[in-house]
Amino acid sequence: MDPIVQEIYQSIVDGDQKACAAGVQKALDQNIEPQVILNEAMIASMSEVGRLFEEGEYFVPELLVSARAMQAGMNLLKPLLVQADIRSAGKVVAGTVQGDLHDIGKNLVCMMLEGAAFEIIDLGSDVKPEKFIEAVQSTGANIVAMSALLTTTMPNMKTTIEAFKAAGLRDRVKIMVGGAPLTQQYANEIGADGYAPDANRAVALAKSLLAK
Ligand code: B1M
């Protein structure tokens, strides 16, 4: 691994915001591709943080400081990953489902979609079904993108889809889902229109859903 990529990786594992931002800036100055910084340093380091948590070496406060460090680095990458395009490829209402506070993956998906000229209405995390519905009604969005990182909150995706049906809006939007514990099979079971395992494939999925 490139030493600067290793430095960024370590800064996130250590939860050091300043070191992460400084490392990302240094890597960019050295012309390291933003995608390499994102995948090899940032996403990889969060897997390590998850492993340390599973092994009982890290607790919630450590997860939180690591997440903040990663966010500090992502703020620097965002302008490079999101190249403004005046055309709108489609309007996406995005959020992490009710009960779930994990927003890093969802933020990445939003960033990549924005870079692909989608208009994003980001509702944040812990989003109730009725909030997704209100946002679709008020913005006329054609895609709903839901994220979940907990096995306990995945069922809230189904609840949200059911709420769209009850509101008579299910046919007006394409619903895509993702997040670490999800699978294509689960997406089929809850009646989503599509599932993507990562942010890049979320862009391809959003495009294909609108092409249908
Ligand atoms: Co928590 N957490 N966490 N956590 N956390 C996990 C998810 C966990 C796997 C850790 C572990 O045990 N190894 C575990 C879940 C276990 C399970 O459900 N089976 C867990 C737990 C248990 C918890 C708490 C319950 C802990 C506690 O309180 N005892 C608690 C729950 C709080 C809540 O949400 N109600 C909790 C809290 C937190 C923090 C708040 C401290 C913090 C989140 C901060 C934040 O997001 N702002 C946190 C973190 C950081 C993690 C880990 C370490 C990292 C998550 C992350 O950001 N990954 C995580 C362990 C892990 O993932 N290995 C863990 C990086 C991110 C880029 O990946 O989000 O997977 P990810 O997104 C990917 C893809 O999944 C996909 O694209 C992204 C980019 O490629 N994707 C989509 C995501 N959404 C998509 C949507 C799409 C398409 C693709 O279409 C719409």
PDB file of C-alpha atoms and ligand atoms in Angstrom:
ATOM      1  CA  MET A   1       0.000   0.000   0.000  1.00  0.00           C
ATOM      2  CA  ASP A   2       1.213   3.510  -0.820  1.00  0.00           C
ATOM      3  CA  PRO A   3       2.546   5.086   2.427  1.00  0.00           C
ATOM      4  CA  ILE A   4       0.162   8.033   2.228  1.00  0.00           C
ATOM      5  CA  VAL A   5      -2.798   5.702   1.617  1.00  0.00           C
ATOM      6  CA  GLN A   6      -1.633   3.736   4.667  1.00  0.00           C
ATOM      7  CA  GLU A   7      -1.433   7.005   6.650  1.00  0.00           C
ATOM      8  CA  ILE A   8      -5.050   7.895   5.819  1.00  0.00           C
ATOM      9  CA  TYR A   9      -6.182   4.351   6.625  1.00  0.00           C
ATOM     10  CA  GLN A  10      -4.467   4.546  10.036  1.00  0.00           C
ATOM     11  CA  SER A  11      -5.834   8.033  10.803  1.00  0.00           C
ATOM     12  CA  ILE A  12      -9.392   6.681  10.425  1.00  0.00           C
ATOM     13  CA  VAL A  13      -8.672   3.603  12.536  1.00  0.00           C
ATOM     14  CA  ASP A  14      -7.240   5.997  15.172  1.00  0.00           C
ATOM     15  CA  GLY A  15     -10.177   8.415  14.809  1.00  0.00           C
ATOM     16  CA  ASP A  16      -7.878  11.337  14.074  1.00  0.00           C
ATOM     17  CA  GLN A  17      -9.870  13.895  12.051  1.00  0.00           C
ATOM     18  CA  LYS A  18      -7.005  16.327  11.517  1.00  0.00           C
ATOM     19  CA  ALA A  19      -4.602  13.623  10.379  1.00  0.00           C
ATOM     20  CA  CYS A  20      -7.233  12.215   8.015  1.00  0.00           C
ATOM     21  CA  ALA A  21      -7.936  15.586   6.366  1.00  0.00           C
ATOM     22  CA  ALA A  22      -4.193  16.335   6.149  1.00  0.00           C
ATOM     23  CA  GLY A  23      -3.502  12.889   4.686  1.00  0.00           C
ATOM     24  CA  VAL A  24      -6.223  13.192   2.045  1.00  0.00           C
ATOM     25  CA  GLN A  25      -4.936  16.626   1.044  1.00  0.00           C
ATOM     26  CA  LYS A  26      -1.396  15.252   0.802  1.00  0.00           C
ATOM     27  CA  ALA A  27      -2.568  12.317  -1.317  1.00  0.00           C
ATOM     28  CA  LEU A  28      -4.460  14.636  -3.660  1.00  0.00           C
ATOM     29  CA  ASP A  29      -1.370  16.862  -3.940  1.00  0.00           C
ATOM     30  CA  GLN A  30       0.523  13.723  -4.964  1.00  0.00           C
ATOM     31  CA  ASN A  31      -2.092  13.092  -7.683  1.00  0.00           C
ATOM     32  CA  ILE A  32      -3.433   9.913  -6.126  1.00  0.00           C
ATOM     33  CA  GLU A  33      -6.853   9.189  -7.656  1.00  0.00           C
ATOM     34  CA  PRO A  34      -9.815  10.117  -5.393  1.00  0.00           C
ATOM     35  CA  GLN A  35     -11.317   6.652  -6.048  1.00  0.00           C
ATOM     36  CA  VAL A  36      -8.104   5.005  -4.776  1.00  0.00           C
ATOM     37  CA  ILE A  37      -8.145   7.150  -1.627  1.00  0.00           C
ATOM     38  CA  LEU A  38     -11.805   6.312  -1.088  1.00  0.00           C
ATOM     39  CA  ASN A  39     -11.610   2.568  -1.663  1.00  0.00           C
ATOM     40  CA  GLU A  40      -8.141   1.600  -0.456  1.00  0.00           C
ATOM     41  CA  ALA A  41      -7.840   3.966   2.496  1.00  0.00           C
ATOM     42  CA  MET A  42     -11.262   5.066   3.659  1.00  0.00           C
ATOM     43  CA  ILE A  43     -13.703   2.223   3.005  1.00  0.00           C
ATOM     44  CA  ALA A  44     -11.047  -0.371   3.891  1.00  0.00           C
ATOM     45  CA  SER A  45     -10.286   1.344   7.206  1.00  0.00           C
ATOM     46  CA  MET A  46     -13.951   1.310   8.237  1.00  0.00           C
ATOM     47  CA  SER A  47     -13.990  -2.476   7.720  1.00  0.00           C
ATOM     48  CA  GLU A  48     -11.043  -2.702  10.093  1.00  0.00           C
ATOM     49  CA  VAL A  49     -12.874  -0.478  12.607  1.00  0.00           C
ATOM     50  CA  GLY A  50     -15.874  -2.832  12.325  1.00  0.00           C
ATOM     51  CA  ARG A  51     -13.594  -5.822  12.941  1.00  0.00           C
ATOM     52  CA  LEU A  52     -12.095  -4.198  16.058  1.00  0.00           C
ATOM     53  CA  PHE A  53     -15.626  -3.482  17.306  1.00  0.00           C
ATOM     54  CA  GLU A  54     -16.674  -7.096  16.723  1.00  0.00           C
ATOM     55  CA  GLU A  55     -13.649  -8.307  18.644  1.00  0.00           C
ATOM     56  CA  GLY A  56     -14.499  -6.093  21.609  1.00  0.00           C
ATOM     57  CA  GLU A  57     -11.415  -3.927  21.196  1.00  0.00           C
ATOM     58  CA  TYR A  58     -13.427  -0.882  20.076  1.00  0.00           C
ATOM     59  CA  PHE A  59     -16.701   0.421  21.516  1.00  0.00           C
ATOM     60  CA  VAL A  60     -19.293   2.868  20.176  1.00  0.00           C
ATOM     61  CA  PRO A  61     -17.234   6.033  21.000  1.00  0.00           C
ATOM     62  CA  GLU A  62     -14.351   4.681  18.884  1.00  0.00           C
ATOM     63  CA  LEU A  63     -16.749   3.953  16.000  1.00  0.00           C
ATOM     64  CA  LEU A  64     -18.005   7.491  16.244  1.00  0.00           C
ATOM     65  CA  VAL A  65     -14.598   9.192  16.164  1.00  0.00           C
ATOM     66  CA  SER A  66     -13.528   6.977  13.255  1.00  0.00           C
ATOM     67  CA  ALA A  67     -16.714   7.914  11.391  1.00  0.00           C
ATOM     68  CA  ARG A  68     -15.989  11.613  12.017  1.00  0.00           C
ATOM     69  CA  ALA A  69     -12.430  11.219  10.765  1.00  0.00           C
ATOM     70  CA  MET A  70     -13.710   9.538   7.607  1.00  0.00           C
ATOM     71  CA  GLN A  71     -16.260  12.323   7.097  1.00  0.00           C
ATOM     72  CA  ALA A  72     -13.464  14.938   7.367  1.00  0.00           C
ATOM     73  CA  GLY A  73     -11.645  13.172   4.520  1.00  0.00           C
ATOM     74  CA  MET A  74     -14.812  12.721   2.473  1.00  0.00           C
ATOM     75  CA  ASN A  75     -15.484  16.470   2.624  1.00  0.00           C
ATOM     76  CA  LEU A  76     -12.242  17.014   0.715  1.00  0.00           C
ATOM     77  CA  LEU A  77     -12.985  14.303  -1.844  1.00  0.00           C
ATOM     78  CA  LYS A  78     -16.566  15.350  -2.527  1.00  0.00           C
ATOM     79  CA  PRO A  79     -15.866  18.244  -4.918  1.00  0.00           C
ATOM     80  CA  LEU A  80     -13.664  15.929  -6.983  1.00  0.00           C
ATOM     81  CA  LEU A  81     -16.111  13.044  -7.087  1.00  0.00           C
ATOM     82  CA  VAL A  82     -19.094  15.256  -7.804  1.00  0.00           C
ATOM     83  CA  GLN A  83     -18.611  17.070 -11.056  1.00  0.00           C
ATOM     84  CA  ALA A  84     -21.512  19.428 -11.532  1.00  0.00           C
ATOM     85  CA  ASP A  85     -23.588  18.658 -14.563  1.00  0.00           C
ATOM     86  CA  ILE A  86     -26.508  20.912 -15.415  1.00  0.00           C
ATOM     87  CA  ARG A  87     -28.649  18.126 -16.868  1.00  0.00           C
ATOM     88  CA  SER A  88     -30.610  16.158 -14.311  1.00  0.00           C
ATOM     89  CA  ALA A  89     -30.510  12.421 -14.848  1.00  0.00           C
ATOM     90  CA  GLY A  90     -33.380  12.016 -12.363  1.00  0.00           C
ATOM     91  CA  LYS A  91     -34.494  13.077  -8.898  1.00  0.00           C
ATOM     92  CA  VAL A  92     -33.586  10.854  -5.951  1.00  0.00           C
ATOM     93  CA  VAL A  93     -34.969  10.994  -2.422  1.00  0.00           C
ATOM     94  CA  ALA A  94     -32.365   9.279  -0.231  1.00  0.00           C
ATOM     95  CA  GLY A  95     -32.131   8.324   3.421  1.00  0.00           C
ATOM     96  CA  THR A  96     -31.108   5.764   6.000  1.00  0.00           C
ATOM     97  CA  VAL A  97     -34.237   4.073   7.314  1.00  0.00           C
ATOM     98  CA  GLN A  98     -35.968   4.627  10.624  1.00  0.00           C
ATOM     99  CA  GLY A  99     -33.973   3.592  13.685  1.00  0.00           C
ATOM    100  CA  ASP A 100     -30.652   3.562  11.848  1.00  0.00           C
ATOM    101  CA  LEU A 101     -27.987   6.244  12.354  1.00  0.00           C
ATOM    102  CA  HIS A 102     -25.352   4.904   9.934  1.00  0.00           C
ATOM    103  CA  ASP A 103     -25.018   7.488   7.194  1.00  0.00           C
ATOM    104  CA  ILE A 104     -21.529   7.139   5.689  1.00  0.00           C
ATOM    105  CA  GLY A 105     -22.522   4.600   3.028  1.00  0.00           C
ATOM    106  CA  LYS A 106     -25.685   6.532   2.204  1.00  0.00           C
ATOM    107  CA  ASN A 107     -23.632   9.745   1.900  1.00  0.00           C
ATOM    108  CA  LEU A 108     -21.267   7.997  -0.511  1.00  0.00           C
ATOM    109  CA  VAL A 109     -24.158   6.740  -2.616  1.00  0.00           C
ATOM    110  CA  CYS A 110     -25.584  10.298  -2.711  1.00  0.00           C
ATOM    111  CA  MET A 111     -22.182  11.684  -3.689  1.00  0.00           C
ATOM    112  CA  MET A 112     -21.769   9.235  -6.572  1.00  0.00           C
ATOM    113  CA  LEU A 113     -25.318   9.797  -7.807  1.00  0.00           C
ATOM    114  CA  GLU A 114     -24.767  13.544  -7.686  1.00  0.00           C
ATOM    115  CA  GLY A 115     -21.587  13.045  -9.703  1.00  0.00           C
ATOM    116  CA  ALA A 116     -23.684  11.204 -12.285  1.00  0.00           C
ATOM    117  CA  ALA A 117     -26.019  14.235 -12.585  1.00  0.00           C
ATOM    118  CA  PHE A 118     -28.845  12.986 -10.380  1.00  0.00           C
ATOM    119  CA  GLU A 119     -30.588  15.598  -8.254  1.00  0.00           C
ATOM    120  CA  ILE A 120     -30.428  14.480  -4.599  1.00  0.00           C
ATOM    121  CA  ILE A 121     -32.874  15.187  -1.805  1.00  0.00           C
ATOM    122  CA  ASP A 122     -30.981  13.760   1.169  1.00  0.00           C
ATOM    123  CA  LEU A 123     -33.263  13.190   4.162  1.00  0.00           C
ATOM    124  CA  GLY A 124     -30.376  12.084   6.400  1.00  0.00           C
ATOM    125  CA  SER A 125     -30.607   9.146   8.766  1.00  0.00           C
ATOM    126  CA  ASP A 126     -33.371   7.663  10.957  1.00  0.00           C
ATOM    127  CA  VAL A 127     -35.951   8.536   8.307  1.00  0.00           C
ATOM    128  CA  LYS A 128     -39.562   7.554   8.991  1.00  0.00           C
ATOM    129  CA  PRO A 129     -41.673   6.127   6.124  1.00  0.00           C
ATOM    130  CA  GLU A 130     -43.949   9.181   6.122  1.00  0.00           C
ATOM    131  CA  LYS A 131     -40.937  11.464   5.636  1.00  0.00           C
ATOM    132  CA  PHE A 132     -39.905   9.523   2.502  1.00  0.00           C
ATOM    133  CA  ILE A 133     -43.479   9.822   1.231  1.00  0.00           C
ATOM    134  CA  GLU A 134     -43.764  13.565   1.933  1.00  0.00           C
ATOM    135  CA  ALA A 135     -40.457  14.173   0.144  1.00  0.00           C
ATOM    136  CA  VAL A 136     -41.591  12.265  -2.964  1.00  0.00           C
ATOM    137  CA  GLN A 137     -44.890  14.153  -2.972  1.00  0.00           C
ATOM    138  CA  SER A 138     -43.296  17.569  -2.579  1.00  0.00           C
ATOM    139  CA  THR A 139     -40.401  17.095  -5.011  1.00  0.00           C
ATOM    140  CA  GLY A 140     -41.831  14.733  -7.649  1.00  0.00           C
ATOM    141  CA  ALA A 141     -38.757  12.513  -7.256  1.00  0.00           C
ATOM    142  CA  ASN A 142     -38.695   9.396  -9.442  1.00  0.00           C
ATOM    143  CA  ILE A 143     -36.330   7.298  -7.290  1.00  0.00           C
ATOM    144  CA  VAL A 144     -36.276   6.462  -3.578  1.00  0.00           C
ATOM    145  CA  ALA A 145     -32.895   5.223  -2.309  1.00  0.00           C
ATOM    146  CA  MET A 146     -32.922   3.577   1.111  1.00  0.00           C
ATOM    147  CA  SER A 147     -29.918   2.464   3.126  1.00  0.00           C
ATOM    148  CA  ALA A 148     -29.757   0.216   6.230  1.00  0.00           C
ATOM    149  CA  LEU A 149     -26.714  -1.060   8.148  1.00  0.00           C
ATOM    150  CA  LEU A 150     -28.415  -2.992  10.916  1.00  0.00           C
ATOM    151  CA  THR A 151     -30.210  -6.315  10.658  1.00  0.00           C
ATOM    152  CA  THR A 152     -32.719  -4.826  13.101  1.00  0.00           C
ATOM    153  CA  THR A 153     -33.552  -1.864  10.819  1.00  0.00           C
ATOM    154  CA  MET A 154     -33.662  -3.717   7.473  1.00  0.00           C
ATOM    155  CA  PRO A 155     -37.364  -4.548   8.026  1.00  0.00           C
ATOM    156  CA  ASN A 156     -38.084  -0.801   8.060  1.00  0.00           C
ATOM    157  CA  MET A 157     -37.343  -0.827   4.332  1.00  0.00           C
ATOM    158  CA  LYS A 158     -40.282  -3.171   3.863  1.00  0.00           C
ATOM    159  CA  THR A 159     -42.427  -0.985   6.120  1.00  0.00           C
ATOM    160  CA  THR A 160     -41.525   2.022   3.973  1.00  0.00           C
ATOM    161  CA  ILE A 161     -42.372   0.190   0.738  1.00  0.00           C
ATOM    162  CA  GLU A 162     -45.710  -0.857   2.241  1.00  0.00           C
ATOM    163  CA  ALA A 163     -46.355   2.771   3.224  1.00  0.00           C
ATOM    164  CA  PHE A 164     -45.773   3.841  -0.396  1.00  0.00           C
ATOM    165  CA  LYS A 165     -48.322   1.242  -1.504  1.00  0.00           C
ATOM    166  CA  ALA A 166     -50.842   2.422   1.096  1.00  0.00           C
ATOM    167  CA  ALA A 167     -50.369   6.027  -0.057  1.00  0.00           C
ATOM    168  CA  GLY A 168     -51.053   4.965  -3.679  1.00  0.00           C
ATOM    169  CA  LEU A 169     -47.576   6.114  -4.722  1.00  0.00           C
ATOM    170  CA  ARG A 170     -45.784   2.811  -5.283  1.00  0.00           C
ATOM    171  CA  ASP A 171     -46.111   2.966  -9.074  1.00  0.00           C
ATOM    172  CA  ARG A 172     -44.840   6.543  -9.223  1.00  0.00           C
ATOM    173  CA  VAL A 173     -41.327   5.749  -7.934  1.00  0.00           C
ATOM    174  CA  LYS A 174     -38.579   3.206  -8.380  1.00  0.00           C
ATOM    175  CA  ILE A 175     -37.293   2.015  -5.012  1.00  0.00           C
ATOM    176  CA  MET A 176     -33.666   0.948  -4.632  1.00  0.00           C
ATOM    177  CA  VAL A 177     -32.047  -0.425  -1.492  1.00  0.00           C
ATOM    178  CA  GLY A 178     -28.553  -1.117  -0.182  1.00  0.00           C
ATOM    179  CA  GLY A 179     -26.344  -1.418   2.874  1.00  0.00           C
ATOM    180  CA  ALA A 180     -23.922  -3.999   4.227  1.00  0.00           C
ATOM    181  CA  PRO A 181     -26.427  -6.578   5.577  1.00  0.00           C
ATOM    182  CA  LEU A 182     -28.624  -6.541   2.458  1.00  0.00           C
ATOM    183  CA  THR A 183     -28.760  -9.022  -0.388  1.00  0.00           C
ATOM    184  CA  GLN A 184     -30.475  -9.163  -3.759  1.00  0.00           C
ATOM    185  CA  GLN A 185     -32.699 -11.873  -2.340  1.00  0.00           C
ATOM    186  CA  TYR A 186     -33.808  -9.642   0.542  1.00  0.00           C
ATOM    187  CA  ALA A 187     -34.504  -6.798  -1.881  1.00  0.00           C
ATOM    188  CA  ASN A 188     -36.712  -9.145  -3.940  1.00  0.00           C
ATOM    189  CA  GLU A 189     -38.527 -10.362  -0.842  1.00  0.00           C
ATOM    190  CA  ILE A 190     -39.483  -6.854   0.303  1.00  0.00           C
ATOM    191  CA  GLY A 191     -40.572  -5.793  -3.185  1.00  0.00           C
ATOM    192  CA  ALA A 192     -37.811  -3.273  -3.954  1.00  0.00           C
ATOM    193  CA  ASP A 193     -37.098  -2.513  -7.620  1.00  0.00           C
ATOM    194  CA  GLY A 194     -33.363  -2.962  -7.220  1.00  0.00           C
ATOM    195  CA  TYR A 195     -30.390  -3.612  -4.947  1.00  0.00           C
ATOM    196  CA  ALA A 196     -26.793  -2.415  -5.274  1.00  0.00           C
ATOM    197  CA  PRO A 197     -23.890  -3.645  -3.140  1.00  0.00           C
ATOM    198  CA  ASP A 198     -21.819  -0.457  -3.414  1.00  0.00           C
ATOM    199  CA  ALA A 199     -21.992   3.185  -4.398  1.00  0.00           C
ATOM    200  CA  ASN A 200     -20.678   2.752  -7.955  1.00  0.00           C
ATOM    201  CA  ARG A 201     -23.172   0.024  -8.712  1.00  0.00           C
ATOM    202  CA  ALA A 202     -25.902   2.176  -7.138  1.00  0.00           C
ATOM    203  CA  VAL A 203     -25.323   4.685  -9.947  1.00  0.00           C
ATOM    204  CA  ALA A 204     -25.584   1.990 -12.624  1.00  0.00           C
ATOM    205  CA  LEU A 205     -28.735   0.677 -10.960  1.00  0.00           C
ATOM    206  CA  ALA A 206     -30.384   4.121 -10.764  1.00  0.00           C
ATOM    207  CA  LYS A 207     -29.698   4.666 -14.469  1.00  0.00           C
ATOM    208  CA  SER A 208     -31.078   1.263 -15.419  1.00  0.00           C
ATOM    209  CA  LEU A 209     -34.204   1.732 -13.296  1.00  0.00           C
ATOM    210  CA  LEU A 210     -35.031   4.962 -15.097  1.00  0.00           C
ATOM    211  CA  ALA A 211     -34.310   3.434 -18.489  1.00  0.00           C
ATOM    212  CA  LYS A 212     -37.012   0.778 -17.883  1.00  0.00           C
TER     213      LYS A 212
HETATM  214 CO1  B1M B   1     -22.392   0.601  13.893  1.00  0.00          CO
HETATM  215  N1  B1M B   1     -22.686  -1.284  13.481  1.00  0.00           N
HETATM  216  N2  B1M B   1     -23.658   0.479  15.380  1.00  0.00           N
HETATM  217  N3  B1M B   1     -21.976   2.472  14.204  1.00  0.00           N
HETATM  218  N4  B1M B   1     -21.031   0.393  12.604  1.00  0.00           N
HETATM  219  C1  B1M B   1     -22.051  -1.801  12.267  1.00  0.00           C
HETATM  220  C2  B1M B   1     -22.981  -1.661  11.064  1.00  0.00           C
HETATM  221  C3  B1M B   1     -21.768  -3.319  12.667  1.00  0.00           C
HETATM  222  C4  B1M B   1     -21.719  -4.281  11.462  1.00  0.00           C
HETATM  223  C5  B1M B   1     -20.475  -3.391  13.501  1.00  0.00           C
HETATM  224  C6  B1M B   1     -20.106  -4.808  13.883  1.00  0.00           C
HETATM  225  O1  B1M B   1     -20.707  -5.382  14.742  1.00  0.00           O
HETATM  226  N5  B1M B   1     -19.121  -5.372  13.204  1.00  0.00           N
HETATM  227  C7  B1M B   1     -22.972  -3.597  13.645  1.00  0.00           C
HETATM  228  C8  B1M B   1     -24.265  -4.124  12.993  1.00  0.00           C
HETATM  229  C9  B1M B   1     -24.529  -5.573  13.318  1.00  0.00           C
HETATM  230  C10 B1M B   1     -25.798  -6.046  12.720  1.00  0.00           C
HETATM  231  O2  B1M B   1     -26.788  -5.388  12.559  1.00  0.00           O
HETATM  232  N6  B1M B   1     -25.783  -7.302  12.365  1.00  0.00           N
HETATM  233  C11 B1M B   1     -23.176  -2.220  14.267  1.00  0.00           C
HETATM  234  C12 B1M B   1     -23.834  -1.986  15.503  1.00  0.00           C
HETATM  235  C13 B1M B   1     -24.201  -3.221  16.289  1.00  0.00           C
HETATM  236  C14 B1M B   1     -24.110  -0.685  15.986  1.00  0.00           C
HETATM  237  C15 B1M B   1     -24.861  -0.305  17.281  1.00  0.00           C
HETATM  238  C16 B1M B   1     -26.119  -1.140  17.570  1.00  0.00           C
HETATM  239  C17 B1M B   1     -23.833  -0.388  18.430  1.00  0.00           C
HETATM  240  C18 B1M B   1     -24.377  -0.142  19.803  1.00  0.00           C
HETATM  241  O3  B1M B   1     -24.972   0.870  20.089  1.00  0.00           O
HETATM  242  N7  B1M B   1     -24.179  -1.129  20.641  1.00  0.00           N
HETATM  243  C19 B1M B   1     -25.215   1.194  17.025  1.00  0.00           C
HETATM  244  C20 B1M B   1     -26.577   1.376  16.342  1.00  0.00           C
HETATM  245  C21 B1M B   1     -26.978   2.826  16.261  1.00  0.00           C
HETATM  246  C22 B1M B   1     -28.151   3.024  15.316  1.00  0.00           C
HETATM  247  O4  B1M B   1     -27.972   3.134  14.118  1.00  0.00           O
HETATM  248  N8  B1M B   1     -29.347   3.045  15.867  1.00  0.00           N
HETATM  249  C23 B1M B   1     -24.118   1.571  16.073  1.00  0.00           C
HETATM  250  C24 B1M B   1     -23.629   2.865  15.966  1.00  0.00           C
HETATM  251  C25 B1M B   1     -22.635   3.272  15.123  1.00  0.00           C
HETATM  252  C26 B1M B   1     -22.076   4.697  15.085  1.00  0.00           C
HETATM  253  C27 B1M B   1     -23.191   5.741  15.172  1.00  0.00           C
HETATM  254  C28 B1M B   1     -21.164   4.858  16.291  1.00  0.00           C
HETATM  255  C29 B1M B   1     -21.229   4.694  13.766  1.00  0.00           C
HETATM  256  C30 B1M B   1     -21.970   5.320  12.532  1.00  0.00           C
HETATM  257  C31 B1M B   1     -21.636   6.772  12.331  1.00  0.00           C
HETATM  258  C32 B1M B   1     -22.192   7.279  11.011  1.00  0.00           C
HETATM  259  O5  B1M B   1     -22.526   6.560  10.091  1.00  0.00           O
HETATM  260  N9  B1M B   1     -22.277   8.592  10.961  1.00  0.00           N
HETATM  261  C33 B1M B   1     -21.066   3.199  13.479  1.00  0.00           C
HETATM  262  C34 B1M B   1     -20.140   2.660  12.538  1.00  0.00           C
HETATM  263  C35 B1M B   1     -19.122   3.636  11.983  1.00  0.00           C
HETATM  264  C36 B1M B   1     -20.149   1.287  12.148  1.00  0.00           C
HETATM  265  C37 B1M B   1     -19.158   0.546  11.204  1.00  0.00           C
HETATM  266  C38 B1M B   1     -17.857   0.337  11.972  1.00  0.00           C
HETATM  267  C39 B1M B   1     -18.829   1.204   9.883  1.00  0.00           C
HETATM  268  C40 B1M B   1     -20.035   1.544   8.991  1.00  0.00           C
HETATM  269  C41 B1M B   1     -19.556   2.340   7.788  1.00  0.00           C
HETATM  270  O6  B1M B   1     -19.664   3.541   7.763  1.00  0.00           O
HETATM  271  N10 B1M B   1     -18.930   1.636   6.804  1.00  0.00           N
HETATM  272  C42 B1M B   1     -19.946  -0.811  10.935  1.00  0.00           C
HETATM  273  C43 B1M B   1     -19.035  -2.006  10.695  1.00  0.00           C
HETATM  274  C44 B1M B   1     -18.798  -2.281   9.223  1.00  0.00           C
HETATM  275  O7  B1M B   1     -19.504  -1.811   8.345  1.00  0.00           O
HETATM  276  N11 B1M B   1     -17.845  -3.110   8.958  1.00  0.00           N
HETATM  277  C45 B1M B   1     -20.944  -0.822  12.027  1.00  0.00           C
HETATM  278  C46 B1M B   1     -18.324   2.275   5.645  1.00  0.00           C
HETATM  279  C47 B1M B   1     -19.387   2.524   4.546  1.00  0.00           C
HETATM  280  C48 B1M B   1     -18.725   3.167   3.342  1.00  0.00           C
HETATM  281  O8  B1M B   1     -19.901   1.267   4.164  1.00  0.00           O
HETATM  282  O9  B1M B   1     -22.217   1.774   5.067  1.00  0.00           O
HETATM  283  O10 B1M B   1     -21.632  -0.547   4.167  1.00  0.00           O
HETATM  284  P1  B1M B   1     -21.471   0.926   4.118  1.00  0.00           P
HETATM  285  O11 B1M B   1     -21.910   1.428   2.655  1.00  0.00           O
HETATM  286  C49 B1M B   1     -21.471   0.823   1.452  1.00  0.00           C
HETATM  287  C50 B1M B   1     -22.406  -0.309   0.964  1.00  0.00           C
HETATM  288  O12 B1M B   1     -23.081  -0.996   2.004  1.00  0.00           O
HETATM  289  C51 B1M B   1     -23.298   0.363  -0.014  1.00  0.00           C
HETATM  290  O13 B1M B   1     -22.493   1.379  -0.590  1.00  0.00           O
HETATM  291  C52 B1M B   1     -21.602   1.914   0.401  1.00  0.00           C
HETATM  292  C53 B1M B   1     -20.321   2.303  -0.266  1.00  0.00           C
HETATM  293  O14 B1M B   1     -19.785   1.319  -1.082  1.00  0.00           O
HETATM  294  N12 B1M B   1     -24.550   1.009   0.397  1.00  0.00           N
HETATM  295  C54 B1M B   1     -25.552   1.173  -0.512  1.00  0.00           C
HETATM  296  C55 B1M B   1     -24.926   1.571   1.557  1.00  0.00           C
HETATM  297  N13 B1M B   1     -26.145   2.097   1.431  1.00  0.00           N
HETATM  298  C56 B1M B   1     -26.556   1.875   0.176  1.00  0.00           C
HETATM  299  C57 B1M B   1     -27.735   2.220  -0.492  1.00  0.00           C
HETATM  300  C58 B1M B   1     -27.872   1.836  -1.843  1.00  0.00           C
HETATM  301  C59 B1M B   1     -26.864   1.137  -2.493  1.00  0.00           C
HETATM  302  C60 B1M B   1     -25.683   0.804  -1.850  1.00  0.00           C
HETATM  303  O15 B1M B   1     -28.967   2.094  -2.577  1.00  0.00           O
HETATM  304  C61 B1M B   1     -29.971   2.912  -2.055  1.00  0.00           C
END
